[in-house]
Coordinates of N, CA and C in Angstrom, one line a residue:
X443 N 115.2 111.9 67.7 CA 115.2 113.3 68.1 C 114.0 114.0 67.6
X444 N 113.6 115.1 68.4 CA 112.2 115.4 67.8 C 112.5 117.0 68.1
X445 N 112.6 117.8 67.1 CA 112.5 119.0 66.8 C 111.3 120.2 66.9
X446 N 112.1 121.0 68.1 CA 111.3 121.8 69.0 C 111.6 123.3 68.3
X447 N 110.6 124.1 67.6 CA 111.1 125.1 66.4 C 111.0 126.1 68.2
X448 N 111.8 127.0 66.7 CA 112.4 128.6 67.6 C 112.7 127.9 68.8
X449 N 113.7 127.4 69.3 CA 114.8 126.9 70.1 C 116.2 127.1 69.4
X450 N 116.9 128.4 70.6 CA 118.5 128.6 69.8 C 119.5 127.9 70.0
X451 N 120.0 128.0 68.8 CA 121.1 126.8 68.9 C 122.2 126.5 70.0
X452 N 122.4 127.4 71.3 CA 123.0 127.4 72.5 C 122.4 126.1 73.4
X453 N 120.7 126.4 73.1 CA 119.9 125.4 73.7 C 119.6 124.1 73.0
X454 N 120.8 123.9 72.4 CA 120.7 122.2 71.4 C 120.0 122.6 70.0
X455 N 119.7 123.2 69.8 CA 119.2 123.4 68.6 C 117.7 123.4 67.9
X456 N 117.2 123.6 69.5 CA 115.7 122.5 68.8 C 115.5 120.9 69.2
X457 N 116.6 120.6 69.3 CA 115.9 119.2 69.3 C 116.5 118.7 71.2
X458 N 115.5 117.5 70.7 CA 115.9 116.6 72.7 C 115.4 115.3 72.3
X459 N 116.3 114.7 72.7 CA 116.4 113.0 72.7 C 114.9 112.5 73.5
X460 N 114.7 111.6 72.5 CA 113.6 110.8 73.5 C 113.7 110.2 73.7
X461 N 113.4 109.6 75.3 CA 113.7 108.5 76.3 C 113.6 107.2 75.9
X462 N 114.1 106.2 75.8 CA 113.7 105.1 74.9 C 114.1 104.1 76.1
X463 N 112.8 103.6 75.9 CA 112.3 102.7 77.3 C 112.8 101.1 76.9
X464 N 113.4 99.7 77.7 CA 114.0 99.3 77.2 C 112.5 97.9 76.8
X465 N 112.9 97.4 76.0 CA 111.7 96.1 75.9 C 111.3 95.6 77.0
X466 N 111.7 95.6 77.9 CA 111.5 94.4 79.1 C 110.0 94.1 79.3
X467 N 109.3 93.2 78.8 CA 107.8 93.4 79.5 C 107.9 92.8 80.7
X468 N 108.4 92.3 81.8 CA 108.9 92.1 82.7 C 108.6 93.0 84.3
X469 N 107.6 93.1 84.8 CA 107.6 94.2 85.7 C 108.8 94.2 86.7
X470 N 109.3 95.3 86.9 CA 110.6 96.0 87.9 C 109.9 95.5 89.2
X471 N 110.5 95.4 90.6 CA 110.6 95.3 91.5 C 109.8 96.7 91.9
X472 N 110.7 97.9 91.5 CA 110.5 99.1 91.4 C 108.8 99.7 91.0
X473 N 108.9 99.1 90.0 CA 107.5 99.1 88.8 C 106.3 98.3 89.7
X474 N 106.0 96.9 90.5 CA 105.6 97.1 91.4 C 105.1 97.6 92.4
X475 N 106.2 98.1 93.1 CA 105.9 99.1 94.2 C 105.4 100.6 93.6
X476 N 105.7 100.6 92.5 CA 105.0 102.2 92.3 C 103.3 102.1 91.7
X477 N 102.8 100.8 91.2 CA 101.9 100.6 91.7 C 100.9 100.2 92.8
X478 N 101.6 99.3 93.9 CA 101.2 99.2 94.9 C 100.8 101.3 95.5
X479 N 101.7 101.2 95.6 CA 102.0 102.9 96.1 C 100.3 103.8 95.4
X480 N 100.7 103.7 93.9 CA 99.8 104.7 93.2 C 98.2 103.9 93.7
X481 N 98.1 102.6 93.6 CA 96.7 102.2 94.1 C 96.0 102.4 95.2
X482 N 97.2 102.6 96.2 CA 96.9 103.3 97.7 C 96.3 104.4 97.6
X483 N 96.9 105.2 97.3 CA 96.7 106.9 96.7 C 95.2 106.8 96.0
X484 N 94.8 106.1 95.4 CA 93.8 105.9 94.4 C 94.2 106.6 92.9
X485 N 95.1 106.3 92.4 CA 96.1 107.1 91.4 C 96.3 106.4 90.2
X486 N 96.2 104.9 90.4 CA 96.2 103.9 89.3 C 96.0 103.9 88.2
X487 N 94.5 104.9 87.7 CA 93.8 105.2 87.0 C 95.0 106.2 86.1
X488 N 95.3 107.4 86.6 CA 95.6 107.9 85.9 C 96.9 107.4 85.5
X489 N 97.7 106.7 86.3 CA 99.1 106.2 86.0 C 98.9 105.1 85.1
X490 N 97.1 104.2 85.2 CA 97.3 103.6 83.8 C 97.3 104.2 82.6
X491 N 96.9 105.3 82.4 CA 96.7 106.0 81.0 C 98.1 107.1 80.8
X492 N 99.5 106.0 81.0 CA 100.7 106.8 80.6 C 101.4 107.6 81.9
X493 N 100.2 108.0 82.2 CA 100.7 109.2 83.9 C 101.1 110.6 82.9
X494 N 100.4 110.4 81.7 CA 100.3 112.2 81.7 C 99.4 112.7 82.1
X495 N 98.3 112.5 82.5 CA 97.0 112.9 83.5 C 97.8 113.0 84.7
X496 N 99.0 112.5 85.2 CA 99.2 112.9 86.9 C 99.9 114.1 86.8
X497 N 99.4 114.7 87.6 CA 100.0 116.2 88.2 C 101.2 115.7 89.0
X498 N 102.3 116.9 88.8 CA 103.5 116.9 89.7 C 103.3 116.6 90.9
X499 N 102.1 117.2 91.6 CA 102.0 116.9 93.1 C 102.0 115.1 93.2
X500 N 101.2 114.9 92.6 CA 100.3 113.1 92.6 C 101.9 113.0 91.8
X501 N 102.6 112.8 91.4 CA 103.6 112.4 90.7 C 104.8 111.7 92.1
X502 N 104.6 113.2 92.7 CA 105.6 113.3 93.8 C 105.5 112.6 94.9
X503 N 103.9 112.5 95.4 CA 103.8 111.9 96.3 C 103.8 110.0 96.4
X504 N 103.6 109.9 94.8 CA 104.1 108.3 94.8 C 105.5 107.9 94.8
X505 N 105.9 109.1 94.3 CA 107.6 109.0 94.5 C 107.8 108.9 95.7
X506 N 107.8 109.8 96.4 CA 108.1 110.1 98.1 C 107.6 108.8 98.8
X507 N 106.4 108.2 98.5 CA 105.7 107.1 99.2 C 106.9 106.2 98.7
X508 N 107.5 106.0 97.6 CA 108.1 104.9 97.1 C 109.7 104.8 98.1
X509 N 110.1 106.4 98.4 CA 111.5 106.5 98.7 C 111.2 105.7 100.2
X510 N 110.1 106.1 101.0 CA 109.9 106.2 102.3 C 109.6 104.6 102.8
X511 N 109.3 103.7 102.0 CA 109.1 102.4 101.9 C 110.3 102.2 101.9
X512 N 110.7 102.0 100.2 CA 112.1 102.0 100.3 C 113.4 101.9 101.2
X513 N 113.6 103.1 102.1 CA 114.2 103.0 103.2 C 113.7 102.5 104.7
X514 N 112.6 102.0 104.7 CA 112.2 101.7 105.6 C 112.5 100.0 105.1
X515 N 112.5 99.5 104.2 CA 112.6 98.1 104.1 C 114.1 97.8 103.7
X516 N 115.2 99.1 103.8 CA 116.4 98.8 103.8 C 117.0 99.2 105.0
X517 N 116.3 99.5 106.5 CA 116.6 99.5 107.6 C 116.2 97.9 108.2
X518 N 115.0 97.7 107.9 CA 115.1 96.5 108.3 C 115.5 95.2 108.1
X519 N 116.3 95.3 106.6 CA 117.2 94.5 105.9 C 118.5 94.5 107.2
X520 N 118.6 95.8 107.1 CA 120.1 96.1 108.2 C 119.8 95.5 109.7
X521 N 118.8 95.6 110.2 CA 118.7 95.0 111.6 C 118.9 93.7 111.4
X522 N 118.0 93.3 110.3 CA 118.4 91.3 110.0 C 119.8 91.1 109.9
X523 N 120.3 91.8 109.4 CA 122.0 91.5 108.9 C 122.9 91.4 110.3
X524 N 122.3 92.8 110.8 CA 122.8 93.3 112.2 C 122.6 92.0 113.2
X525 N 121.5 91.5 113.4 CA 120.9 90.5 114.1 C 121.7 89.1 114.2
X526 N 121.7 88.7 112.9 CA 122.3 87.7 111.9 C 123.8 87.5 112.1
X527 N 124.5 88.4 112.9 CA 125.8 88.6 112.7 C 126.3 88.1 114.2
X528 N 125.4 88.7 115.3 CA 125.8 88.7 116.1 C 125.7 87.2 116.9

């Protein structure tokens, strides 16, 4: 926990948990694609140095690129299935 002064005790008291990332050196499927995505963008750079250098916008739009894939490669999952069945 890391303690945030003059924060009233209504608001936790000061303090907020820190995110604790799990060991996996293991790259995600997920973790992948959000590089594929951020290298497109030309974004890589800053997303190697942590992604505190990325701005909300550049943040958002690798997200959004990521959802937009995402569902696009879980429609065409569905037409295979759909295909597959018949």
């Amino acid at each position: 926990m890391t303690k945030i002064p003059d924060l009233p005790e209504r608001f936790g008291g000061g303090t907020v948990a820190k995110r604790k990332r799990p060991p996996n050196k293991k790259k995600s499927n997920l973790d992948n694609l959000k590089w594929e995505i951020a290298d497109a963008l030309d974004l890589d750079d800053d997303l190697a140095q942590g992604g505190d250098e990325l701005t909300v916008r550049e943040a958002g739009k690798i997200g959004g690129n990521m959802v937009k894939k995402l569902v696009e490669k879980g429609k065409e999952a569905l037409k295979q299935e759909e295909s597959g069945s018949e």
